[in-house]
Short mmCIF file of C-alpha atoms in Angstrom, two decimals:
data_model
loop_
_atom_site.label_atom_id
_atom_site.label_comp_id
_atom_site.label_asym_id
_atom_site.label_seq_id
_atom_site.Cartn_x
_atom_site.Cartn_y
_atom_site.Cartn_z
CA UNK C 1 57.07 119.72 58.82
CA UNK C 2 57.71 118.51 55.08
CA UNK C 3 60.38 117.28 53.51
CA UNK C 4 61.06 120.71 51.86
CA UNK C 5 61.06 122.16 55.49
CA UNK C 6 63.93 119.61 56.05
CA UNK C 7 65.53 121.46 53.23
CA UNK C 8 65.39 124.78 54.73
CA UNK C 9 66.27 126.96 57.36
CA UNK C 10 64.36 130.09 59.15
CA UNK C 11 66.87 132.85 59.52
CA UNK C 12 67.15 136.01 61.24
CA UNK C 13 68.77 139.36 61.75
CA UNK C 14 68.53 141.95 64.49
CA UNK C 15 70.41 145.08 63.80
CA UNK C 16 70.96 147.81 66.63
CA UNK C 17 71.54 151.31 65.19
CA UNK C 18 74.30 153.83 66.77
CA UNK C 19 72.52 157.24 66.86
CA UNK C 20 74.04 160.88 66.83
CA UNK C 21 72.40 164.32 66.64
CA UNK C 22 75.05 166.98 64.83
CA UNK C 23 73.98 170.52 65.49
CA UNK C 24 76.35 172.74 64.41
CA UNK C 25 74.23 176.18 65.75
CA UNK C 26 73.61 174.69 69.21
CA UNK C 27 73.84 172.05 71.32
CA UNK C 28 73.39 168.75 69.97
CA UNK C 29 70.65 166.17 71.30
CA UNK C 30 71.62 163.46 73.65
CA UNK C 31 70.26 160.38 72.19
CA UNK C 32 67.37 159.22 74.42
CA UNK C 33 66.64 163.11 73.11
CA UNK C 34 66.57 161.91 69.66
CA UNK C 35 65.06 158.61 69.60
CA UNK C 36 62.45 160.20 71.56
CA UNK C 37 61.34 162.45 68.44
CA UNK C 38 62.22 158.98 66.14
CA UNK C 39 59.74 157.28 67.54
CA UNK C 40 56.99 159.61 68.03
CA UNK C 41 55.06 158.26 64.56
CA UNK C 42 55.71 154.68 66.33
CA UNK C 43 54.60 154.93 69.04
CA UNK C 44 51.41 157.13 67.59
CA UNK C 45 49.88 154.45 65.43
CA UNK C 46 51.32 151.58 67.44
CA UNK C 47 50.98 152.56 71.30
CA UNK C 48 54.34 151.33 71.88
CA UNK C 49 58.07 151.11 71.37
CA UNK C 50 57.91 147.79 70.37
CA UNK C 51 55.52 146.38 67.60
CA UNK C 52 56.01 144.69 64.59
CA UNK C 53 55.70 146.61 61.26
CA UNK C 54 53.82 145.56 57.88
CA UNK C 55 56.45 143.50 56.38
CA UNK C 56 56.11 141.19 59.72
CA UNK C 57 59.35 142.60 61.13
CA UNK C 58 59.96 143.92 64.57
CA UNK C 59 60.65 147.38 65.14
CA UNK C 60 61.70 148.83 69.08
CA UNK C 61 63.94 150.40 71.39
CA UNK C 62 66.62 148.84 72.56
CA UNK C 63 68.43 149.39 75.79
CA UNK C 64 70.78 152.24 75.53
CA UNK C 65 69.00 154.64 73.27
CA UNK C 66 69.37 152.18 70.02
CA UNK C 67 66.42 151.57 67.46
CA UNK C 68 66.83 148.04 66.66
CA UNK C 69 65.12 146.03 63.68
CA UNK C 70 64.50 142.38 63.40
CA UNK C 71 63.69 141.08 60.73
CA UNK C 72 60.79 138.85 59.71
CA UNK C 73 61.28 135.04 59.82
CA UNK C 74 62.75 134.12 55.97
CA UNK C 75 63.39 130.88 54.70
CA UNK C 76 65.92 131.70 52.03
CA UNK C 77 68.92 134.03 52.59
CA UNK C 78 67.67 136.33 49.27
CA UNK C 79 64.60 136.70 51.94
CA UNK C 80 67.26 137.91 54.70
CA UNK C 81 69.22 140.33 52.72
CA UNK C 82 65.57 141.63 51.28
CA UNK C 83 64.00 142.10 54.48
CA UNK C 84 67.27 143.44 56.47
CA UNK C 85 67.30 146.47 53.59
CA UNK C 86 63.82 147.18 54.39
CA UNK C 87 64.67 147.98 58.20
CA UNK C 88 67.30 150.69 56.75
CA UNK C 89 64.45 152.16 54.73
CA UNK C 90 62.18 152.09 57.46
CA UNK C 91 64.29 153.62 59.72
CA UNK C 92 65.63 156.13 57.34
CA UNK C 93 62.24 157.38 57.11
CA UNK C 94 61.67 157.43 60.45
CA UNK C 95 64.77 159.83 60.68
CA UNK C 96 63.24 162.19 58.02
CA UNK C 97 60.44 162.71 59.83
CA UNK C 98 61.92 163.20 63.20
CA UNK C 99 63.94 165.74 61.42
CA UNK C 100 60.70 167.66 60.40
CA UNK C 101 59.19 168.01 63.77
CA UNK C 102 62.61 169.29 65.39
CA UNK C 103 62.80 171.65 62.64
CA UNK C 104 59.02 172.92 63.83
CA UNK C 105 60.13 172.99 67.60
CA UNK C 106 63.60 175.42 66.31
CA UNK C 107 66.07 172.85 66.47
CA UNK C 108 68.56 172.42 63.92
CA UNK C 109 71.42 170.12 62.62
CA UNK C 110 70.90 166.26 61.87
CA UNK C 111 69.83 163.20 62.98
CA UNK C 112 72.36 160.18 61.76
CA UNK C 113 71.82 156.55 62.44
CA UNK C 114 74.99 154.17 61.75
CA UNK C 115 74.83 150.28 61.14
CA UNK C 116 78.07 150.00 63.15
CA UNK C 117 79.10 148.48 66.29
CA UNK C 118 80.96 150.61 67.93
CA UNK C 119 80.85 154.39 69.43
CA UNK C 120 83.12 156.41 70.27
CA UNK C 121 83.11 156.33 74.18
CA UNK C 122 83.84 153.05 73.72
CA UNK C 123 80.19 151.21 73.84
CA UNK C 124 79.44 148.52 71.17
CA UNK C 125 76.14 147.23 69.80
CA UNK C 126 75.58 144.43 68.42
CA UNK C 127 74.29 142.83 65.22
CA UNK C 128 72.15 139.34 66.29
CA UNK C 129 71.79 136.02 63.88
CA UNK C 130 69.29 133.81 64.64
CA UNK C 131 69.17 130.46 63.05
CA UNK C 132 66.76 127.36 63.98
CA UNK C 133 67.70 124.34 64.75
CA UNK C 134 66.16 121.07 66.04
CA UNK C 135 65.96 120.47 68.97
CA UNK C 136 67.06 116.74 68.71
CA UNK C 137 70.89 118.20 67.46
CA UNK C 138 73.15 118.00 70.75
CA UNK C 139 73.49 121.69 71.34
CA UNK C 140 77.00 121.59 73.43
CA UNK C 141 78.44 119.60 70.48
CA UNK C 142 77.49 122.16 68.29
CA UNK C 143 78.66 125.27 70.26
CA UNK C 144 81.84 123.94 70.78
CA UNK C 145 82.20 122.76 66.64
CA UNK C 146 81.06 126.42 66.01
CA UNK C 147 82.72 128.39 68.43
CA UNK C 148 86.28 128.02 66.15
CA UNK C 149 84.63 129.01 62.85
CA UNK C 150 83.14 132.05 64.15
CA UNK C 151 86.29 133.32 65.85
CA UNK C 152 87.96 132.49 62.76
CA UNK C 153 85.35 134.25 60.13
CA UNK C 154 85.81 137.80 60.60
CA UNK C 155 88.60 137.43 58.01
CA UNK C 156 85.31 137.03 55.66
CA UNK C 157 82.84 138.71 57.10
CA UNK C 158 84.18 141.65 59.23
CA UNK C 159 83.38 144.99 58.99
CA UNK C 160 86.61 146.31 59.69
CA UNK C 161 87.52 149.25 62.21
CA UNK C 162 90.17 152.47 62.39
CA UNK C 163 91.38 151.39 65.54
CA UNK C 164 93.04 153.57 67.53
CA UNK C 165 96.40 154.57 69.32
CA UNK C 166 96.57 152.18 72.28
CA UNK C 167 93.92 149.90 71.82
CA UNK C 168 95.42 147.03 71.49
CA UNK C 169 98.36 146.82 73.79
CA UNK C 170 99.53 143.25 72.92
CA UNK C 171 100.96 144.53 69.35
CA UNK C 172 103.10 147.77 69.13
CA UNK C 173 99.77 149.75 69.97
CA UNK C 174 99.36 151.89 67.13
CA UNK C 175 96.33 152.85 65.26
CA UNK C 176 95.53 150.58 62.49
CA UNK C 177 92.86 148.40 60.57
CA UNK C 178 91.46 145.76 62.42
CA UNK C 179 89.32 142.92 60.76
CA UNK C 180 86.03 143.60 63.42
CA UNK C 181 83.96 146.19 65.00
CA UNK C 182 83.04 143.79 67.93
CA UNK C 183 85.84 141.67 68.47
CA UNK C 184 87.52 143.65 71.03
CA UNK C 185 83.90 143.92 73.06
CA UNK C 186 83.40 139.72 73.22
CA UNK C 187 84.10 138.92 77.08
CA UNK C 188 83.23 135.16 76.94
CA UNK C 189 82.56 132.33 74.36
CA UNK C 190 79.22 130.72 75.30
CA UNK C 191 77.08 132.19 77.69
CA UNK C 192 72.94 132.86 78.27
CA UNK C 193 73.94 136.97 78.33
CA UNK C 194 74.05 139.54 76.49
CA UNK C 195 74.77 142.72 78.18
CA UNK C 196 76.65 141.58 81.51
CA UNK C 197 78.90 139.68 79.53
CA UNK C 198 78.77 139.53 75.73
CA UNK C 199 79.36 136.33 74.42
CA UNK C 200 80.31 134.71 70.72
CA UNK C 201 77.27 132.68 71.15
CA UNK C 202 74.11 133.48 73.52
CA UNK C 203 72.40 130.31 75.17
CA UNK C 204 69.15 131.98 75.82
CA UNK C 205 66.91 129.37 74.72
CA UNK C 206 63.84 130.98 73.47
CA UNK C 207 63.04 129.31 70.21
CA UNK C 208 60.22 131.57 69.09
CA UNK C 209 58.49 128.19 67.70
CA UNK C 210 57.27 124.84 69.18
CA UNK C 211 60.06 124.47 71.88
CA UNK C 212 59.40 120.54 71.76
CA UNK C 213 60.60 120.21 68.07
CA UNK C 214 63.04 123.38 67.34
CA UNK C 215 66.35 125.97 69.78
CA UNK C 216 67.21 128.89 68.00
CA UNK C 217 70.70 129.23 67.64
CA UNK C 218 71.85 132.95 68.77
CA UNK C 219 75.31 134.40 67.04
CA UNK C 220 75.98 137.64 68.97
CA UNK C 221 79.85 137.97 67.80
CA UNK C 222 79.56 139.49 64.38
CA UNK C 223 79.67 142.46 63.08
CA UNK C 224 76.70 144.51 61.13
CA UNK C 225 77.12 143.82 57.20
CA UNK C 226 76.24 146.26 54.49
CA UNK C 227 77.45 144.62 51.57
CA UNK C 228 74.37 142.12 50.12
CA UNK C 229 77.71 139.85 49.27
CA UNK C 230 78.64 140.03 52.76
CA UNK C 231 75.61 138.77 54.16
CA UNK C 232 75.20 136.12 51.48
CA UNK C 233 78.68 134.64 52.74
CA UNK C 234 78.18 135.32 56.99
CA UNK C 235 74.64 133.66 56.69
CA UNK C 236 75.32 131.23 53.79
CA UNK C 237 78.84 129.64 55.07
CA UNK C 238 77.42 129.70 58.56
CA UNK C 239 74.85 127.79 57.63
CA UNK C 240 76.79 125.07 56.06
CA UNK C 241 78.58 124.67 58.97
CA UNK C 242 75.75 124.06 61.07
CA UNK C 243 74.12 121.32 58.53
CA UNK C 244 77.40 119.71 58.57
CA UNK C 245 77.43 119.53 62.49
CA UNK C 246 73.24 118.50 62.39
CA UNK C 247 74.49 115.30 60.28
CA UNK C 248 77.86 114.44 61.88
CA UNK C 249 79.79 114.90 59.11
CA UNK C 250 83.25 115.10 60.26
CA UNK C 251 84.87 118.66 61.17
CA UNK C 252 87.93 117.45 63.34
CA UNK C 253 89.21 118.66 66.39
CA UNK C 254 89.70 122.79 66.20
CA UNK C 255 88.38 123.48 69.23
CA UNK C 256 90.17 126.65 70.83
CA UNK C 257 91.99 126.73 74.63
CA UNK C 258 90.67 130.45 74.38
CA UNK C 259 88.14 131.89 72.40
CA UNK C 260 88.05 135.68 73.68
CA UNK C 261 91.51 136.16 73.21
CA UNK C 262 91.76 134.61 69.69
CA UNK C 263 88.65 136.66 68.40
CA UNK C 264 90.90 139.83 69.11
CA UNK C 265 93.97 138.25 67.98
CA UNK C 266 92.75 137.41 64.68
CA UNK C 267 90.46 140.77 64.55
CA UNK C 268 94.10 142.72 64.71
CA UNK C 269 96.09 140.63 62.09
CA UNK C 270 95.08 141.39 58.71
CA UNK C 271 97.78 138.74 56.92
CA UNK C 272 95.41 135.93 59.14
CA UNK C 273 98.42 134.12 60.25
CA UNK C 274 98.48 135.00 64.10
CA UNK C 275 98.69 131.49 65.57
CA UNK C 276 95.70 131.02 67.98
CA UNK C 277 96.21 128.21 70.71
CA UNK C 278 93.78 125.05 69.79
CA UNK C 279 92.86 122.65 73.00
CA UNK C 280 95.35 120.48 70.86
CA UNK C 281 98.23 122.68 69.27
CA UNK C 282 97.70 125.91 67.09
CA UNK C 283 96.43 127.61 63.95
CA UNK C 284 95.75 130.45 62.21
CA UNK C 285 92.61 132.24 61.14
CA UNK C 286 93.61 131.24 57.54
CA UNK C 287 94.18 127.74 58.42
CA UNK C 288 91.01 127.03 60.27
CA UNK C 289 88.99 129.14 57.48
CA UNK C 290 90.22 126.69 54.72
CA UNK C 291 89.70 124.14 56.37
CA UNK C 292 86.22 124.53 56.96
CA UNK C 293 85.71 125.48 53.33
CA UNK C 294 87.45 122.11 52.17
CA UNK C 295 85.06 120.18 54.79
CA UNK C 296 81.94 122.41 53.20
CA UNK C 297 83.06 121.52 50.09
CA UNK C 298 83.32 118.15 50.48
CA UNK C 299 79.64 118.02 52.18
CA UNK C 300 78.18 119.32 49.49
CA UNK C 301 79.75 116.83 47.06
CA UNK C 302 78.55 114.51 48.74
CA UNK C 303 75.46 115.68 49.76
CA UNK C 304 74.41 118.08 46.83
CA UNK C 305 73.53 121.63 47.17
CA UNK C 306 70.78 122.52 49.25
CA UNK C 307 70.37 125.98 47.10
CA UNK C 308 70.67 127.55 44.40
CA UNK C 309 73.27 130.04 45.67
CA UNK C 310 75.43 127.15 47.24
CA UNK C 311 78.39 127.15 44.74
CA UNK C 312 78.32 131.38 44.69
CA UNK C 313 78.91 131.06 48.57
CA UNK C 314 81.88 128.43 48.29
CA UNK C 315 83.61 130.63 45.43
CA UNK C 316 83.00 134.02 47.81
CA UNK C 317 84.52 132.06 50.52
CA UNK C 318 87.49 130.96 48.65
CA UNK C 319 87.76 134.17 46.76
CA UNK C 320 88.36 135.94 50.68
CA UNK C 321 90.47 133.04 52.31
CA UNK C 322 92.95 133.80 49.09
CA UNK C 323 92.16 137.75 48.87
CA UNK C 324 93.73 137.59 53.20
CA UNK C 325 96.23 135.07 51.99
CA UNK C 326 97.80 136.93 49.01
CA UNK C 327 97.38 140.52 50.33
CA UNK C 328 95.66 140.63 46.68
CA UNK C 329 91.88 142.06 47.51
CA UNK C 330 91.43 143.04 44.04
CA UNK C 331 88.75 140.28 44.11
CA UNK C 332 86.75 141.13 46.87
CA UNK C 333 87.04 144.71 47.02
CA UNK C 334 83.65 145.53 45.97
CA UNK C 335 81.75 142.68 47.76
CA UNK C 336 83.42 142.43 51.21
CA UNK C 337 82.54 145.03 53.80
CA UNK C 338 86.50 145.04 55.37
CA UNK C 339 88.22 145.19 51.69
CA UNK C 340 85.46 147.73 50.45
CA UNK C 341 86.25 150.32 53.57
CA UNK C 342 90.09 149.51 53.59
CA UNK C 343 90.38 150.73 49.64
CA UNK C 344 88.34 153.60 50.68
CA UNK C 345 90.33 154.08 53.60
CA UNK C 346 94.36 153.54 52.30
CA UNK C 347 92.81 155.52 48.50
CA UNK C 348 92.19 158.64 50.94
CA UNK C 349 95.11 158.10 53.13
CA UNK C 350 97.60 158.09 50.24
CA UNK C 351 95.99 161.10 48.55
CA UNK C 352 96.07 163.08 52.05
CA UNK C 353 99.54 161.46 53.31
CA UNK C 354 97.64 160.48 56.94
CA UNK C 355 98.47 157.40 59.41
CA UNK C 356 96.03 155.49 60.48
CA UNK C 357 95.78 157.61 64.11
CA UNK C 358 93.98 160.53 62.14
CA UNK C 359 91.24 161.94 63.34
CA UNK C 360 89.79 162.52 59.71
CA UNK C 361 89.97 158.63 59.22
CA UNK C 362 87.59 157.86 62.15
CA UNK C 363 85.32 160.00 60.83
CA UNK C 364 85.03 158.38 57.32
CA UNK C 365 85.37 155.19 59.20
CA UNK C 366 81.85 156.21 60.69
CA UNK C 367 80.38 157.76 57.73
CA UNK C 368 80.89 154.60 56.05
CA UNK C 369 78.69 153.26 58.15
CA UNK C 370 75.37 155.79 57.95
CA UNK C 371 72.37 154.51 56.64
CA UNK C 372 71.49 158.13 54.72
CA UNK C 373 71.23 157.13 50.91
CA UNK C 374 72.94 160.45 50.48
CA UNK C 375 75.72 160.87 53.02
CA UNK C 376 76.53 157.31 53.84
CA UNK C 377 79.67 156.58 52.38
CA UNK C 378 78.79 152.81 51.30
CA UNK C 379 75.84 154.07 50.15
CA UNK C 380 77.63 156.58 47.70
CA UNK C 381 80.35 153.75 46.88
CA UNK C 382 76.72 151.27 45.63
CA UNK C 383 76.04 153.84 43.42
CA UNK C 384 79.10 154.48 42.02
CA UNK C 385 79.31 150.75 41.56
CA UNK C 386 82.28 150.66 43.70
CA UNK C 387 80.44 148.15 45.77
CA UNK C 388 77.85 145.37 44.00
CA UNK C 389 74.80 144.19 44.23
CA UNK C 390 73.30 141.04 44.80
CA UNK C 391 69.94 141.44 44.61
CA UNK C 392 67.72 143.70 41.98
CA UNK C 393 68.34 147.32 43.02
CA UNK C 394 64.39 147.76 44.64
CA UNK C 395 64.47 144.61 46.42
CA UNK C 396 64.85 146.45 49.53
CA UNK C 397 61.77 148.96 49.06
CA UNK C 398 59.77 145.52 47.65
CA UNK C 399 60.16 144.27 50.97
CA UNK C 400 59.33 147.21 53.30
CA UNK C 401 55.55 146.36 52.72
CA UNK C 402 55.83 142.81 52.10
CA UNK C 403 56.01 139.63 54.37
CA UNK C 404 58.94 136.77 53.11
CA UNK C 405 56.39 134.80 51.69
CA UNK C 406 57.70 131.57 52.43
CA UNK C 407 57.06 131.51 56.28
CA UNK C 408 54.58 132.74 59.54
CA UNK C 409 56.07 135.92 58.74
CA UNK C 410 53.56 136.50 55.70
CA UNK C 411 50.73 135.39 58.01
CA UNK C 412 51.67 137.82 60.76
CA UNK C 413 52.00 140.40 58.17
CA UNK C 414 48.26 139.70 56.78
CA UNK C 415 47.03 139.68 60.55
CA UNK C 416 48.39 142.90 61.00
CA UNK C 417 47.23 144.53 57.82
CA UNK C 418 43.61 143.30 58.37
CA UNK C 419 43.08 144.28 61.85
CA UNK C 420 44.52 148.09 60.63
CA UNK C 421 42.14 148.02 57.62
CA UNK C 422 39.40 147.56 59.52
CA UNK C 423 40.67 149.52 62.96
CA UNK C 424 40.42 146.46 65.16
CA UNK C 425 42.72 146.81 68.29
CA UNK C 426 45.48 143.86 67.98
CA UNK C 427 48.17 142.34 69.79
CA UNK C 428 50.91 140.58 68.25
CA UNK C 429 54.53 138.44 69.01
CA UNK C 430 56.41 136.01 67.46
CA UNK C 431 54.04 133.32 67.89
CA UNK C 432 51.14 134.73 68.56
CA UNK C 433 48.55 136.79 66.62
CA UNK C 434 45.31 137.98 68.62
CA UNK C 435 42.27 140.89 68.63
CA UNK C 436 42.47 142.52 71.46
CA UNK C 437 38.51 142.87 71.76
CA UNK C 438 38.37 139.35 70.75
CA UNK C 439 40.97 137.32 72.89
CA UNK C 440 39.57 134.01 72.85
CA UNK C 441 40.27 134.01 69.21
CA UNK C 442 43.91 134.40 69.36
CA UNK C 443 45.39 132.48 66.90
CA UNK C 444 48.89 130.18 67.96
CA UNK C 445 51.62 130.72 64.95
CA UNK C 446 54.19 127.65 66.67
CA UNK C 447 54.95 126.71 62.94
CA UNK C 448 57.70 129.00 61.30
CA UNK C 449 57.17 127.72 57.82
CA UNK C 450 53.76 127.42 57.89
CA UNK C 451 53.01 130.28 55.71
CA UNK C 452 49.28 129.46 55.38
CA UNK C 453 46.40 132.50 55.91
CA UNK C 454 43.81 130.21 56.61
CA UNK C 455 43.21 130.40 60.18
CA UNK C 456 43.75 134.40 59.47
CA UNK C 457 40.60 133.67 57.28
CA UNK C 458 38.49 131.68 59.98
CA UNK C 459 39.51 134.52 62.49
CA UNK C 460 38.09 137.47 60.40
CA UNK C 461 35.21 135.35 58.90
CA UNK C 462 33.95 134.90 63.02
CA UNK C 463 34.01 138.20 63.84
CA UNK C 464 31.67 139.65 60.59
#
């Protein structure tokens, strides 16, 4: 690994998708029914449920009826937001053609796929970050420096929720809006599960890479972003902490007596002052969030940026703890998923004099959520510019068909595309890229930022 390697960081992104079938002339699909006709086309070209997909990204079915995407490796969080848009293109067109061949078998209504975290009959799904580290960092050190932060930056990063009537019994349990989709579904604070028990951070330690040098660190307590800006400030300020922990650079002593609890007590307090018991006193959501920005702050004075979007992530972060603060979200209301859907939210409640128990409000609450470039409510609020942009408006479609180049991702991709062009049978993971008719060549991808075709090359070259 290089010095520039040193510089960076391989992220990632898995996104599970909520599906529904509405059929307004019959009786609406269950959805094992629907994914069933969603991946059809997958499962036709790539003889499974699970295979990766031309941009290097993994495409599959997750337990529980949910299409999930991850995305390729990426190096630079630009690479992340890119590649992440892709999977709601991809899947979008998965959708329209599902929705052709149930039209040709007589059934009717739509298929809708939500980046949300949360149904109705009370299941949750979950949004996954994945960031490397290396293995020499002390990894219980690090949980228990992180654990605070992430309990603590929903008030950023949230997605918010219509919560309703009785939900949360420890206020005076009436519907209102809540900071986090997933909050209320965390049931532990670090823990190797996922399903039995969700925790804020997943031990699992598959590293996807050369165990001996790199862990992958595995966030399962946030909630799925659609703003660009949001994801620039989830992956961006989480990374800072975590290069701040990697070089001891002092954080202090915020480590909290009980993590599940405080994620839902923040998560239901939208001024951020609930006071959240510490192993050593108390603090609020606000208090721990500035805190951490005046310690990232201070880290990168003294270290210098590692990035050229450093300084936009600090402002963002600032612009959010003071936007919670002031009860002013003038500032963030276009860039923030929470203070985009709560001005959507409180603009329709005032023009339709509704509380927040309506039933009309849960269903824009979902809409906001649906990946259809025509019915999704964000969606129509990007091109309205009610919501902004980060990145150039095709960035998303750029990266459908195209690797990050700046990791193995770009080498997987170029596997994939040769073996297809020349209808070679292929098998491929996260580290591994091989022919199936020509095994003993497999080629070992250990390296997540070597982005390098050359054994590719050799591989194709022996064959003829």
């Amino acid at each position: 690994m290089t010095d520039a390697d040193r510089a960076r960081r391989i992220f990632g992104l898995e996104t599970e998708y909520g599906v529904q079938h509405w059929n307004p002339e019959g009786r609406p699909l269950s959805p094992e029914e629907v994914v069933r006709y969603l991946f059809r086309p997958v499962v036709e070209w790539g003889h499974s449920s699970n295979v990766f997909v031309s941009n290097g990204s993994r495409l599959y079915l997750d337990v529980g009826s949910h299409p999930e995407y991850a995305t390729a490796e990426c190096s630079t969080l630009d690479e992340l937001i890119a590649s992440d848009a892709a999977g709601d293109l991809i899947l979008h067109d998965l959708v329209t053609r599902a929705q052709e061949r149930m039209a040709a078998d007589g059934i009717g209504g739509r298929i809708h796929l939500y980046r949300n975290n949360a149904d109705s009959s009370g299941s949750s799904y979950g949004s996954h970050e994945n960031y490397l580290l290396r293995r020499r960092t002390e990894y219980r050190r690090l949980t228990e420096a992180l654990v605070p932060f992430l309990v603590s930056r929903q008030i950023l990063v949230g997605a918010g929720r219509v919560v309703p009537a009785g939900t949360w019994p420890e206020g005076d349990g009436a519907a209102h809006f809540a900071f986090s989709q997933r909050a209320d579904f965390v049931q532990d604070g670090v823990s190797s599960s996922t399903t039995r028990s969700r925790p804020i951070i997943n031990t699992r330690d598959e590293p996807h890479a050369d165990a001996s040098e790199y862990r992958r660190l595995h966030v399962i307590v946030g909630d799925t972003s659609l703003s660009e800006h949001t994801h620039l400030l989830r992956f961006g300020a989480t990374d800072l902490m975590l290069r701040m922990i990697e070089a001891g650079f002092p954080l202090g002593d915020r480590v909290l007596a009980h993590p599940t609890l405080a994620v839902r007590q923040i998560s239901h307090d939208l001024t951020g002052t609930a006071r959240v018991a510490l192993r050593d006193g108390d603090a609020s959501a606000l208090e721990l969030q500035e805190h951490y920005l005046e310690r990232a702050r201070a880290f990168v004075a003294a270290e210098g940026a590692h990035h050229e979007r450093v300084e936009e992530i600090l402002t963002l972060w600032e612009d959010v703890i003071e936007a919670v603060r002031t009860g002013d979200r003038s500032r963030i209301e276009d860039r923030i998923d929470w203070a985009i859907k709560l001005r959507m939210l409180e603009d329709y409640r005032a023009r339709q004099d509704l509380d927040w128990g309506s039933a009309r409000l849960a269903q824009l609450d979902l809409a906001f959520h649906d990946i259809d470039p025509d019915r999704g409510l964000f969606r129509l609020l990007l091109r309205r510019g009610a919501a902004a942009r980060l990145l150039p408006e095709d960035a998303g479609r750029l990266a459908v068909d195209a690797a990050p180049p700046t990791t193995r991702a770009r080498v997987r991709a170029d596997f994939i595309a040769r073996a297809r062009q020349r209808g070679l049978g292929y098998a491929v993971d996260w580290t591994t890229l091989k022919l199936t008719d020509h095994p003993l060549h497999a080629i070992a991808a250990k390296d997540p930022f070597d982005a390098s075709s050359d054994a590719v090359d050799r591989l194709f070259e022996r064959i003829g």
